[in-house]
Structures are given as C-alpha cells and as structure tokens.
Amino acid sequence: MLLTNLNAAALLIAIPHNPQAADTCLSKYYYGTHGQRDIFITHDTQCVAEMPNHFVVGGSLGSIEDDVQQLVWLQEEAVDRYVKPPTLVDEVSAFLAHLQAAPAPAPVVAVDSEQVIFDAGEQRAVKLVHRTEDAALISVDSATALTLDQYLPPFWRAYPLPREPVPFIPVPSKAVERVKDILSHLKFDPVVASLVNNISVTQFRSDVRYLTGESPNSEIVSRHSFSKGVLIAADWLKANFENLGATCELKPYLAGFAPNVICSYPGSEDTTETVLISAHYDSRGSFGSVRAPGGDDDGSGTTALLGIARAIARKGVQFRKNVQICAFSGEEQGLYGSRYYAQELREKGANLTLMVQADMLAYHAPGEPPQLGLPDRIGTPEVTQLVANLSAIYSPELKVGFTPACCSDHQSFHGQGFPATQVFERAGPIADPMYHNSGDLSDRDNYDFEQIKSIAKVQFATLLHVAGFDLVSDA
C-alpha cells in the first residue's frame, strides 16, 4: 500500500493516466488529466494510504498549502534529443524568475493590431507548489494563468486546474463496443478510396499560406488566441466551410479568447449519432515575438479539415450520420476551446460515436519515412486501432506507430467520456525544430504537404466509414 508522511493542508497525487482510478476512492478528488498525469488533491489521508502501489508507479506526491490561487500544471513535452539537446539551465526556475519580474496583467482593456493589451498591474504573485524532473505545479493569479504560453520555454505547456474536483468519467463500455463493432466490419471500399484521394495538395498550399500570413493576400501575422489575426482566421474558416456546404457558427466560450469554429453536416438518417473531426487554429510563437504563424502547429491540421470539406463538396457526399468539423481556439493556453465544447456536449447528452483530432501533420523528419503517430496513453485504444487500420487500408505509405507527444484537444473529449484519439506527424517524440516558434512557416525544409494529405485521407476515411455516406451528385 502507498504510505506517506506528508502533514500538509492537502495532499497532491500526480500519477500516469489510468482509467481504473475512476473506480477508486481517489475519484472524488480528481482535478483532471493534464499532460499525461491524473491529478488528485485531497485531505483524505486514509484514501491515499489505501491506494495500491502500482497506481503510483511513475507518479509523484506533494503537498499544497492553503495560500494558493489558480493552480496550473506545467508539463515538458516529449521532444527528440536532436531538437532539444541537454542543457544545464533549469528552464522552470528561469521561467518563474522571469515571470515574477514581469508586471502582472490586469483585465483586458484594449486590443492592438496583433496582441491583447493588459493594464500593467503590480508584480505577479507566482509560487512553485510542486516540482518533478519533467513537470511542475505553480500557483498564479487568474489573469496570469491565461498568458503563461507567452513566457514558457517552447517545449513546455500549461494546463490550468479546475477550482474544484471534477467527475472522473471513463469512456462507457457501450461506446467502446460500438467502436469495436465498426472495427469488426472494416474492409476496403473502392468508393472511399476514390473520395479520400480527391483531397488536393495544391489547395493545401494556398490554405496554409493564408493562415500563416505567407500569402500576400493575407493580413494575418499571428493566430495567437488573443490576437487580431486569429479573429480574421475564424471568419475566413467559417466562410470557407460554409461555401463548401457546411452550416457553421462562431461559438464564444471565454472572454478574450477567439471563438471556436463549429461546422455541421446533418445526417440523412433520423439519428442523433455524431462523428467529429477537429484541429486547433490558434498558434504560439517565439518568446518576445508577435509573429505566430503556426504553419505546422496547427495550420497543417486546420488545412487538412478544409481539404476534407472541399472533397465532400466536390464529390457530393451526403453523410448518413451527423458530422461535425471543428476548429478550436485556446489550445495553446491549455485546451480551453475544446474543453468548453466537450463539456457542453456532455451536458447536452450528445451521442458522439467518436472524435479524431489532427494536430501537427506536416513535419517530415529527414531520413525517415512519412509517418502517422497515434497517442500512446491519452485516448480510446479502440478508436486508435480503428485509425491505424484505416491508415493501413487507405494510406499504406505511412509508417504507423505510437507517439508520447501529448496532448491536444482529443484529451478534452476523452476526459468527458467520449471515444477519442489524435493523429500526429511522427511515430515518436516531437522532431520539428520550429515547434512553438515564429519560424513555423510552410516554406521551409521538411514541411511535407504529401504527408498532410496522407494523414488527412485517414481522418476523412474515418468519417466516411463511421458516419456512412451516399453520393447525391456528380458535382
């Protein structure tokens, strides 16, 4: 059994994600899954003492005093050592020192051409609560929590914790069985093959160059969630999806953030079943720069969605089940947009068969084959297997494997008990040297539009097989 001699006001338990924790006493003290860690905060020492040892292998324990504000989990990304060589600099300590020296933001008072302007407040109250080799828990004021991505080292991400425990919702067995049934009947369909091959690489180039601002016709400098450019991108995405036959809305969720772009295709059958594919259209640039082009992260996933929508329109696809194509904002600040939307769908009792998030599809590491990376821990294994099988059928050129890179908007849906997975550019850690960098453009070495198409074919094939379809015209 797990023993601890901590005597603090509250105990912090951070363990590798384990759905079985939903069946333990700890589930009452669950503060979400952040990165790949399930976070629990409790005063119940007896519950902690009764936890089986295997639950906390690879985890960490800590204490939390009463004088904390907004808690934020910081997680270092899994990155290839060639991209991030070892360093003697303690990145978290340097980050905290810089953050404490910066003036604290007050509520938004104005927006300039590319950045949100905050009133300069007093010095920030930043506190390190817990630290491990690749993660940290900090306490900051709520305004600072929304802006941490602008100060973090590029290979670290921030995940805000809720203020109270949240339900630990595993994916229901009935939902898993539904995916298993789809898997059991999966086979090659020549019509699906024709449809997915209709995706246009030429159009990818045009779309991503608009989103990054590389096109002379684009006004976008940044797609940071608080920028002017991200609002331009939202309107542009909505207009394009609507011109291609979808019904769309710009869905706000939190003041200051750009809206989610939610597009729908009603099914021809009388059913509430829905299949959802997504990407995030906000971006993150280099520290100190207003430029955040996000060509790979996640202009590549967003243009893949547009490519799928263009193929749907060209070929006259009518889905039998309901379909949603969603472009989320707020991903870089901690999955805000998808978190709000997934929670809304849960509260409405949505009948979501599955969702597949596309995040970073374009970087093709030199000397490696084109790849498809699937999440090694966060997500529904049966959905991941379905996507892997569809890749073998329709994009056999991709080498398929698992990636420890974590986590994108699929985590928000997984946390609400919806079957979900992610598609990523590499079966391994992050290898893009322009990750969270103002140089993340499409016009650079190893930005591979053919790989985007190969992965988009898999996402589109998932829609076609799971939602079902008819061809209603020869458009």
Short mmCIF file of C-alpha atoms in Angstrom, two decimals:
data_model
loop_
_atom_site.label_atom_id
_atom_site.label_comp_id
_atom_site.label_asym_id
_atom_site.label_seq_id
_atom_site.Cartn_x
_atom_site.Cartn_y
_atom_site.Cartn_z
CA MET A 1 0.00 0.00 0.00
CA LEU A 2 1.09 3.60 -0.56
CA LEU A 3 2.42 5.25 2.57
CA THR A 4 3.14 8.94 3.04
CA ASN A 5 4.30 11.09 5.93
CA LEU A 6 3.02 14.35 4.49
CA ASN A 7 1.20 16.54 7.01
CA ALA A 8 0.27 19.48 4.78
CA ALA A 9 -3.14 21.05 4.42
CA ALA A 10 -3.74 18.98 1.29
CA LEU A 11 -2.04 16.11 -0.49
CA LEU A 12 -1.17 16.24 -4.20
CA ILE A 13 -1.04 12.99 -6.15
CA ALA A 14 0.06 13.08 -9.80
CA ILE A 15 0.05 9.65 -11.46
CA PRO A 16 0.32 8.40 -15.06
CA HIS A 17 -3.15 8.41 -16.59
CA ASN A 18 -5.05 5.32 -15.51
CA PRO A 19 -8.79 4.94 -16.29
CA GLN A 20 -9.05 2.43 -13.43
CA ALA A 21 -8.63 5.30 -10.99
CA ALA A 22 -12.29 6.09 -11.68
CA ASP A 23 -13.16 3.07 -9.52
CA THR A 24 -11.11 4.15 -6.51
CA CYS A 25 -11.82 6.49 -3.62
CA LEU A 26 -9.47 8.99 -5.25
CA SER A 27 -12.02 9.69 -7.98
CA LYS A 28 -13.80 12.04 -5.55
CA TYR A 29 -10.70 14.24 -5.51
CA TYR A 30 -9.95 14.31 -9.24
CA TYR A 31 -8.76 17.60 -10.75
CA GLY A 32 -8.44 16.40 -14.30
CA THR A 33 -5.82 14.79 -16.53
CA HIS A 34 -3.13 17.23 -17.56
CA GLY A 35 -0.36 16.23 -19.91
CA GLN A 36 -0.37 12.51 -19.21
CA ARG A 37 -0.93 12.85 -15.46
CA ASP A 38 -4.11 12.31 -13.45
CA ILE A 39 -4.12 14.97 -10.73
CA PHE A 40 -5.76 14.42 -7.33
CA ILE A 41 -5.85 16.86 -4.39
CA THR A 42 -7.23 15.63 -1.11
CA HIS A 43 -7.16 15.78 2.68
CA ASP A 44 -8.25 12.14 2.84
CA THR A 45 -5.04 10.50 4.05
CA GLN A 46 -6.77 7.17 4.60
CA CYS A 47 -7.81 7.02 0.94
CA VAL A 48 -4.26 7.84 -0.15
CA ALA A 49 -2.81 5.22 2.18
CA GLU A 50 -5.10 2.54 0.72
CA MET A 51 -4.02 3.14 -2.88
CA PRO A 52 -2.30 0.12 -4.50
CA ASN A 53 1.37 0.68 -5.21
CA HIS A 54 1.02 0.06 -8.95
CA PHE A 55 -1.25 3.09 -9.29
CA VAL A 56 1.57 5.48 -8.42
CA VAL A 57 4.48 3.90 -10.27
CA GLY A 58 6.00 6.74 -12.24
CA GLY A 59 3.95 9.29 -10.30
CA SER A 60 4.77 11.88 -7.66
CA LEU A 61 3.46 13.12 -4.33
CA GLY A 62 3.45 16.60 -2.92
CA SER A 63 1.71 18.98 -0.56
CA ILE A 64 -0.39 22.07 -1.14
CA GLU A 65 -0.72 24.85 1.40
CA ASP A 66 -3.88 26.90 1.75
CA ASP A 67 -2.49 30.13 0.27
CA VAL A 68 -2.74 29.25 -3.42
CA GLN A 69 -4.56 30.98 -6.25
CA GLN A 70 -5.08 29.47 -9.71
CA LEU A 71 -3.16 26.20 -9.92
CA VAL A 72 -1.50 25.40 -13.26
CA TRP A 73 0.22 22.15 -14.20
CA LEU A 74 3.31 22.64 -16.37
CA GLN A 75 4.43 19.69 -18.46
CA GLU A 76 7.55 19.27 -20.56
CA GLU A 77 6.82 17.82 -23.98
CA ALA A 78 8.37 14.63 -25.31
CA VAL A 79 10.94 16.04 -27.76
CA ASP A 80 13.60 14.38 -29.87
CA ARG A 81 17.05 14.95 -28.38
CA TYR A 82 18.31 16.34 -31.69
CA VAL A 83 15.77 19.15 -31.42
CA LYS A 84 16.36 19.84 -27.74
CA PRO A 85 19.85 18.85 -26.62
CA PRO A 86 20.58 18.53 -22.88
CA THR A 87 21.08 21.83 -21.08
CA LEU A 88 22.40 22.84 -17.67
CA VAL A 89 19.79 25.61 -17.46
CA ASP A 90 16.85 24.85 -15.18
CA GLU A 91 14.10 26.01 -17.54
CA VAL A 92 11.35 26.08 -14.91
CA SER A 93 13.39 28.14 -12.45
CA ALA A 94 14.38 30.56 -15.22
CA PHE A 95 10.76 30.79 -16.36
CA LEU A 96 9.49 31.51 -12.83
CA ALA A 97 12.14 34.14 -12.22
CA HIS A 98 11.28 35.90 -15.45
CA LEU A 99 7.55 35.67 -14.74
CA GLN A 100 7.94 37.14 -11.26
CA ALA A 101 9.92 40.06 -12.65
CA ALA A 102 7.29 40.90 -15.27
CA PRO A 103 4.35 43.20 -14.42
CA ALA A 104 1.14 41.35 -13.71
CA PRO A 105 -1.65 41.63 -16.28
CA ALA A 106 -4.94 43.19 -15.36
CA PRO A 107 -8.17 42.55 -17.28
CA VAL A 108 -8.04 43.30 -21.00
CA VAL A 109 -8.57 46.96 -21.80
CA ALA A 110 -7.70 47.14 -25.50
CA VAL A 111 -6.52 45.13 -28.43
CA ASP A 112 -3.82 46.45 -30.76
CA SER A 113 -3.06 45.12 -34.23
CA GLU A 114 -1.80 41.73 -33.09
CA GLN A 115 -1.74 41.42 -29.31
CA VAL A 116 -4.02 41.87 -26.36
CA ILE A 117 -3.03 44.89 -24.26
CA PHE A 118 -3.18 44.43 -20.50
CA ASP A 119 -3.00 47.15 -17.89
CA ALA A 120 0.29 46.81 -16.09
CA GLY A 121 -0.54 45.67 -12.60
CA GLU A 122 1.59 45.03 -9.58
CA GLN A 123 4.26 42.34 -9.51
CA ARG A 124 2.90 38.86 -10.12
CA ALA A 125 2.32 36.51 -7.20
CA VAL A 126 3.95 33.33 -8.53
CA LYS A 127 4.53 30.30 -6.35
CA LEU A 128 6.13 26.95 -7.10
CA VAL A 129 3.97 24.32 -5.41
CA HIS A 130 5.44 21.06 -6.70
CA ARG A 131 8.27 20.02 -8.99
CA THR A 132 9.41 16.87 -10.77
CA GLU A 133 12.01 16.33 -13.48
CA ASP A 134 9.54 16.97 -16.33
CA ALA A 135 6.61 18.75 -14.67
CA ALA A 136 5.69 21.40 -12.12
CA LEU A 137 2.63 22.76 -10.36
CA ILE A 138 2.53 26.51 -9.86
CA SER A 139 0.11 28.98 -8.30
CA VAL A 140 -0.58 32.25 -10.13
CA ASP A 141 -3.34 34.81 -10.33
CA SER A 142 -6.12 34.01 -12.78
CA ALA A 143 -5.10 36.68 -15.32
CA THR A 144 -1.52 35.41 -15.44
CA ALA A 145 -2.77 31.84 -15.93
CA LEU A 146 -4.23 32.85 -19.30
CA THR A 147 -0.94 34.27 -20.57
CA LEU A 148 1.63 31.67 -19.47
CA ASP A 149 2.15 30.40 -23.02
CA GLN A 150 3.76 33.75 -23.84
CA TYR A 151 6.54 33.14 -21.28
CA LEU A 152 7.01 29.38 -21.17
CA PRO A 153 10.01 27.70 -22.80
CA PRO A 154 8.90 26.32 -26.20
CA PHE A 155 8.79 22.67 -25.16
CA TRP A 156 6.68 23.24 -22.04
CA ARG A 157 2.91 23.53 -21.90
CA ALA A 158 0.49 24.88 -19.31
CA TYR A 159 -2.74 23.24 -18.16
CA PRO A 160 -4.96 25.15 -15.69
CA LEU A 161 -6.58 23.04 -12.97
CA PRO A 162 -10.27 23.47 -12.14
CA ARG A 163 -11.03 25.16 -8.84
CA GLU A 164 -12.99 22.15 -7.58
CA PRO A 165 -12.86 18.40 -8.18
CA VAL A 166 -14.45 17.25 -11.44
CA PRO A 167 -16.06 13.92 -12.31
CA PHE A 168 -13.68 11.19 -13.45
CA ILE A 169 -15.60 9.97 -16.49
CA PRO A 170 -14.32 6.85 -18.23
CA VAL A 171 -15.50 6.04 -21.75
CA PRO A 172 -18.63 3.89 -21.27
CA SER A 173 -18.37 0.24 -22.30
CA LYS A 174 -21.35 0.69 -24.63
CA ALA A 175 -19.50 3.41 -26.53
CA VAL A 176 -16.39 1.24 -26.76
CA GLU A 177 -18.45 -1.71 -28.03
CA ARG A 178 -19.87 0.49 -30.77
CA VAL A 179 -16.35 1.27 -31.98
CA LYS A 180 -15.39 -2.40 -31.73
CA ASP A 181 -18.35 -3.26 -33.95
CA ILE A 182 -17.15 -0.77 -36.58
CA LEU A 183 -13.69 -2.30 -36.35
CA SER A 184 -15.02 -5.82 -36.85
CA HIS A 185 -16.73 -4.89 -40.12
CA LEU A 186 -13.97 -2.70 -41.52
CA LYS A 187 -12.81 -3.50 -45.04
CA PHE A 188 -11.54 -1.76 -48.15
CA ASP A 189 -14.15 0.27 -50.02
CA PRO A 190 -13.14 1.44 -53.52
CA VAL A 191 -15.54 4.39 -53.34
CA VAL A 192 -13.95 5.56 -50.08
CA ALA A 193 -10.53 5.17 -51.70
CA SER A 194 -11.63 7.38 -54.60
CA LEU A 195 -13.06 10.01 -52.27
CA VAL A 196 -10.04 10.30 -49.98
CA ASN A 197 -7.68 10.53 -52.94
CA ASN A 198 -9.67 13.54 -54.16
CA ILE A 199 -8.06 15.69 -51.46
CA SER A 200 -5.94 18.39 -53.13
CA VAL A 201 -2.34 19.12 -52.17
CA THR A 202 -2.37 22.27 -54.32
CA GLN A 203 -5.21 23.69 -52.25
CA PHE A 204 -3.36 22.80 -49.04
CA ARG A 205 -0.55 25.11 -50.10
CA SER A 206 -2.91 28.01 -50.72
CA ASP A 207 -4.86 27.48 -47.48
CA VAL A 208 -1.90 27.16 -45.14
CA ARG A 209 -0.13 30.17 -46.69
CA TYR A 210 -3.20 32.27 -45.93
CA LEU A 211 -3.31 31.09 -42.32
CA THR A 212 0.42 31.70 -41.75
CA GLY A 213 0.43 35.09 -43.44
CA GLU A 214 2.91 33.88 -46.10
CA SER A 215 0.38 34.76 -48.79
CA PRO A 216 0.42 38.41 -49.92
CA ASN A 217 -3.38 38.25 -49.75
CA SER A 218 -3.38 37.52 -46.01
CA GLU A 219 -3.46 40.11 -43.23
CA ILE A 220 -2.61 37.52 -40.59
CA VAL A 221 0.59 38.00 -38.58
CA SER A 222 -0.36 35.84 -35.62
CA ARG A 223 -3.11 33.38 -34.72
CA HIS A 224 -2.46 33.62 -31.01
CA SER A 225 -5.79 33.20 -29.22
CA PHE A 226 -5.83 36.88 -28.17
CA SER A 227 -4.69 38.41 -31.47
CA LYS A 228 -6.44 40.28 -34.26
CA GLY A 229 -5.18 37.68 -36.72
CA VAL A 230 -6.94 34.79 -35.05
CA LEU A 231 -10.28 36.60 -35.46
CA ILE A 232 -9.53 37.09 -39.16
CA ALA A 233 -8.76 33.38 -39.37
CA ALA A 234 -12.02 32.46 -37.61
CA ASP A 235 -14.10 34.48 -40.07
CA TRP A 236 -12.13 33.08 -43.02
CA LEU A 237 -12.58 29.49 -41.86
CA LYS A 238 -16.29 29.94 -41.26
CA ALA A 239 -16.79 31.49 -44.71
CA ASN A 240 -14.83 28.74 -46.44
CA PHE A 241 -16.58 25.87 -44.67
CA GLU A 242 -19.96 27.46 -45.37
CA ASN A 243 -19.11 27.95 -49.05
CA LEU A 244 -18.33 24.24 -49.13
CA GLY A 245 -21.77 23.27 -47.84
CA ALA A 246 -21.42 23.11 -44.06
CA THR A 247 -23.52 25.04 -41.56
CA CYS A 248 -21.17 26.90 -39.21
CA GLU A 249 -21.20 29.11 -36.16
CA LEU A 250 -18.55 31.07 -34.30
CA LYS A 251 -19.02 29.83 -30.76
CA PRO A 252 -17.60 32.01 -27.98
CA TYR A 253 -16.73 30.43 -24.64
CA LEU A 254 -14.49 32.72 -22.55
CA ALA A 255 -13.93 36.47 -22.68
CA GLY A 256 -10.79 37.47 -24.54
CA PHE A 257 -10.44 34.22 -26.49
CA ALA A 258 -11.23 33.79 -30.16
CA PRO A 259 -14.34 31.64 -30.74
CA ASN A 260 -14.46 28.01 -31.71
CA VAL A 261 -15.49 27.42 -35.32
CA ILE A 262 -18.15 24.68 -35.23
CA CYS A 263 -19.38 23.35 -38.58
CA SER A 264 -22.04 20.72 -39.11
CA TYR A 265 -23.33 18.37 -41.78
CA PRO A 266 -26.76 16.95 -40.83
CA GLY A 267 -27.15 13.24 -41.44
CA SER A 268 -29.72 11.84 -43.85
CA GLU A 269 -30.92 9.31 -41.26
CA ASP A 270 -33.13 10.07 -38.28
CA THR A 271 -30.40 9.73 -35.64
CA THR A 272 -28.54 11.70 -33.02
CA GLU A 273 -25.29 9.81 -33.72
CA THR A 274 -22.48 12.23 -34.48
CA VAL A 275 -18.91 11.84 -35.71
CA LEU A 276 -16.49 14.72 -35.08
CA ILE A 277 -13.11 15.59 -36.58
CA SER A 278 -11.13 18.61 -35.47
CA ALA A 279 -7.94 20.63 -35.31
CA HIS A 280 -6.96 23.83 -33.50
CA TYR A 281 -6.47 27.04 -35.43
CA ASP A 282 -4.72 29.14 -32.79
CA SER A 283 -0.92 29.26 -32.67
CA ARG A 284 2.07 30.04 -30.49
CA GLY A 285 5.27 31.85 -31.49
CA SER A 286 8.71 32.56 -30.06
CA PHE A 287 9.06 34.34 -26.73
CA GLY A 288 9.08 38.11 -27.26
CA SER A 289 7.75 37.95 -30.84
CA VAL A 290 4.31 38.97 -32.06
CA ARG A 291 4.75 36.60 -35.03
CA ALA A 292 2.98 33.27 -34.54
CA PRO A 293 2.37 31.73 -37.99
CA GLY A 294 1.66 28.19 -36.79
CA GLY A 295 2.28 26.53 -40.14
CA ASP A 296 2.66 23.05 -38.68
CA ASP A 297 1.10 23.66 -35.26
CA ASP A 298 -1.66 23.61 -36.22
CA GLY A 299 -2.08 25.17 -39.64
CA SER A 300 -1.45 21.70 -41.05
CA GLY A 301 -4.35 20.11 -39.16
CA THR A 302 -6.65 23.03 -39.95
CA THR A 303 -5.91 22.92 -43.67
CA ALA A 304 -6.47 19.15 -43.58
CA LEU A 305 -10.01 19.86 -42.36
CA LEU A 306 -10.52 22.31 -45.22
CA GLY A 307 -9.17 19.76 -47.69
CA ILE A 308 -11.68 17.21 -46.43
CA ALA A 309 -14.52 19.73 -46.69
CA ARG A 310 -13.50 20.56 -50.27
CA ALA A 311 -13.58 16.87 -51.21
CA ILE A 312 -17.01 16.49 -49.57
CA ALA A 313 -18.33 19.38 -51.68
CA ARG A 314 -16.69 18.30 -54.95
CA LYS A 315 -17.94 14.73 -54.76
CA GLY A 316 -21.41 15.46 -53.39
CA VAL A 317 -21.04 13.43 -50.19
CA GLN A 318 -24.18 13.16 -48.05
CA PHE A 319 -23.44 11.64 -44.64
CA ARG A 320 -25.96 9.25 -43.09
CA LYS A 321 -24.97 10.14 -39.52
CA ASN A 322 -24.40 13.68 -38.31
CA VAL A 323 -20.90 15.07 -38.83
CA GLN A 324 -19.11 17.99 -37.19
CA ILE A 325 -15.87 19.60 -38.31
CA CYS A 326 -14.47 21.81 -35.56
CA ALA A 327 -11.57 24.26 -35.44
CA PHE A 328 -10.81 25.02 -31.80
CA SER A 329 -9.08 28.03 -30.30
CA GLY A 330 -7.38 28.33 -26.92
CA GLU A 331 -5.48 25.06 -27.37
CA GLU A 332 -2.11 26.64 -26.70
CA GLN A 333 -3.29 28.15 -23.39
CA GLY A 334 -4.46 24.76 -22.07
CA LEU A 335 -7.11 23.22 -24.36
CA TYR A 336 -9.62 25.90 -23.39
CA GLY A 337 -11.80 25.90 -26.50
CA SER A 338 -12.20 22.14 -26.77
CA ARG A 339 -12.62 21.78 -23.02
CA TYR A 340 -15.61 24.11 -23.01
CA TYR A 341 -17.13 22.47 -26.08
CA ALA A 342 -16.64 18.90 -24.89
CA GLN A 343 -18.20 19.79 -21.54
CA GLU A 344 -21.15 21.39 -23.33
CA LEU A 345 -21.69 18.25 -25.40
CA ARG A 346 -21.55 16.11 -22.25
CA GLU A 347 -24.11 18.32 -20.50
CA LYS A 348 -26.41 18.04 -23.53
CA GLY A 349 -26.08 14.25 -23.57
CA ALA A 350 -24.54 14.24 -27.05
CA ASN A 351 -24.42 10.91 -28.86
CA LEU A 352 -20.83 11.19 -30.08
CA THR A 353 -19.61 7.99 -31.71
CA LEU A 354 -16.01 9.19 -31.81
CA MET A 355 -13.76 12.16 -32.46
CA VAL A 356 -10.35 12.43 -34.12
CA GLN A 357 -8.12 15.46 -33.56
CA ALA A 358 -5.46 16.43 -36.14
CA ASP A 359 -2.55 18.35 -34.62
CA MET A 360 0.79 18.79 -36.41
CA LEU A 361 0.76 16.75 -39.62
CA ALA A 362 3.39 18.40 -41.81
CA TYR A 363 6.89 17.96 -40.42
CA HIS A 364 8.69 15.02 -42.03
CA ALA A 365 11.93 14.31 -40.20
CA PRO A 366 14.83 13.91 -42.67
CA GLY A 367 15.85 10.35 -43.40
CA GLU A 368 12.59 8.92 -42.05
CA PRO A 369 9.57 7.56 -43.93
CA PRO A 370 6.28 9.51 -43.85
CA GLN A 371 4.57 8.65 -40.59
CA LEU A 372 1.37 8.66 -38.58
CA GLY A 373 1.76 8.98 -34.83
CA LEU A 374 -1.05 7.86 -32.52
CA PRO A 375 -1.28 8.62 -28.77
CA ASP A 376 0.41 6.09 -26.53
CA ARG A 377 -1.67 6.86 -23.44
CA ILE A 378 -4.38 9.54 -23.72
CA GLY A 379 -7.33 8.41 -25.82
CA THR A 380 -9.52 5.40 -26.53
CA PRO A 381 -7.44 2.40 -27.68
CA GLU A 382 -10.23 1.08 -29.89
CA VAL A 383 -10.51 4.40 -31.76
CA THR A 384 -6.74 4.49 -32.11
CA GLN A 385 -6.81 0.96 -33.54
CA LEU A 386 -9.56 1.93 -35.97
CA VAL A 387 -7.49 4.84 -37.25
CA ALA A 388 -4.40 2.64 -37.55
CA ASN A 389 -6.36 0.06 -39.57
CA LEU A 390 -7.77 2.74 -41.85
CA SER A 391 -4.26 4.07 -42.44
CA ALA A 392 -3.10 0.61 -43.50
CA ILE A 393 -6.00 0.42 -45.96
CA TYR A 394 -6.03 3.92 -47.47
CA SER A 395 -2.59 5.41 -46.70
CA PRO A 396 -0.21 2.43 -46.69
CA GLU A 397 2.69 4.79 -47.41
CA LEU A 398 2.54 5.91 -43.76
CA LYS A 399 4.59 4.15 -41.10
CA VAL A 400 2.18 3.91 -38.15
CA GLY A 401 3.28 3.88 -34.52
CA PHE A 402 2.78 5.47 -31.14
CA THR A 403 3.88 8.92 -30.03
CA PRO A 404 4.46 10.20 -26.49
CA ALA A 405 3.76 13.76 -27.71
CA CYS A 406 0.86 14.90 -25.57
CA CYS A 407 -1.78 16.29 -25.54
CA SER A 408 -4.11 18.02 -27.95
CA ASP A 409 -7.84 18.67 -27.99
CA HIS A 410 -8.79 14.99 -28.06
CA GLN A 411 -7.89 14.98 -24.36
CA SER A 412 -10.84 17.29 -23.63
CA PHE A 413 -13.25 14.78 -25.18
CA HIS A 414 -11.55 11.77 -23.62
CA GLY A 415 -11.94 13.50 -20.25
CA GLN A 416 -15.69 13.80 -20.83
CA GLY A 417 -16.04 10.10 -21.59
CA PHE A 418 -16.21 10.35 -25.39
CA PRO A 419 -14.25 7.90 -27.58
CA ALA A 420 -11.36 9.93 -28.98
CA THR A 421 -7.88 9.86 -30.45
CA GLN A 422 -5.37 12.07 -32.26
CA VAL A 423 -3.38 11.93 -35.50
CA PHE A 424 0.17 13.34 -35.43
CA GLU A 425 3.09 13.64 -37.83
CA ARG A 426 5.56 11.22 -36.24
CA ALA A 427 5.59 7.84 -34.50
CA GLY A 428 7.88 9.16 -31.81
CA PRO A 429 8.59 12.40 -29.92
CA ILE A 430 8.31 15.87 -31.45
CA ALA A 431 11.02 16.45 -34.07
CA ASP A 432 10.00 19.79 -35.60
CA PRO A 433 12.71 22.36 -34.74
CA MET A 434 10.17 25.16 -35.32
CA TYR A 435 7.73 23.88 -32.66
CA HIS A 436 6.21 26.87 -30.84
CA ASN A 437 8.49 29.11 -32.87
CA SER A 438 7.88 32.18 -35.01
CA GLY A 439 9.65 30.36 -37.83
CA ASP A 440 6.85 27.78 -38.11
CA LEU A 441 6.13 28.52 -41.78
CA SER A 442 5.20 26.22 -44.66
CA ASP A 443 8.00 27.44 -46.93
CA ARG A 444 10.84 25.54 -45.27
CA ASP A 445 12.70 22.27 -45.48
CA ASN A 446 10.84 19.12 -44.43
CA TYR A 447 7.38 20.72 -44.47
CA ASP A 448 5.68 17.87 -46.34
CA PHE A 449 2.32 18.55 -48.00
CA GLU A 450 2.11 14.96 -49.22
CA GLN A 451 2.31 13.74 -45.64
CA ILE A 452 -0.51 16.11 -44.69
CA LYS A 453 -2.59 14.57 -47.47
CA SER A 454 -1.78 11.02 -46.39
CA ILE A 455 -2.90 11.71 -42.81
CA ALA A 456 -5.94 13.73 -43.95
CA LYS A 457 -7.00 10.72 -46.04
CA VAL A 458 -7.07 8.67 -42.83
CA GLN A 459 -9.17 11.27 -41.00
CA PHE A 460 -11.57 11.51 -43.97
CA ALA A 461 -11.80 7.72 -44.27
CA THR A 462 -12.73 7.61 -40.57
CA LEU A 463 -15.62 9.99 -41.26
CA LEU A 464 -16.82 8.01 -44.28
CA HIS A 465 -16.70 4.60 -42.63
CA VAL A 466 -18.15 5.64 -39.27
CA ALA A 467 -20.81 8.13 -40.41
CA GLY A 468 -21.76 6.28 -43.61
CA PHE A 469 -22.47 8.19 -46.80
CA ASP A 470 -24.20 8.41 -50.16
CA LEU A 471 -23.14 10.33 -53.26
CA VAL A 472 -26.02 12.61 -54.17
CA SER A 473 -24.49 14.32 -57.20
CA ASP A 474 -21.61 14.22 -59.61
CA ALA A 475 -20.50 17.66 -58.51
#
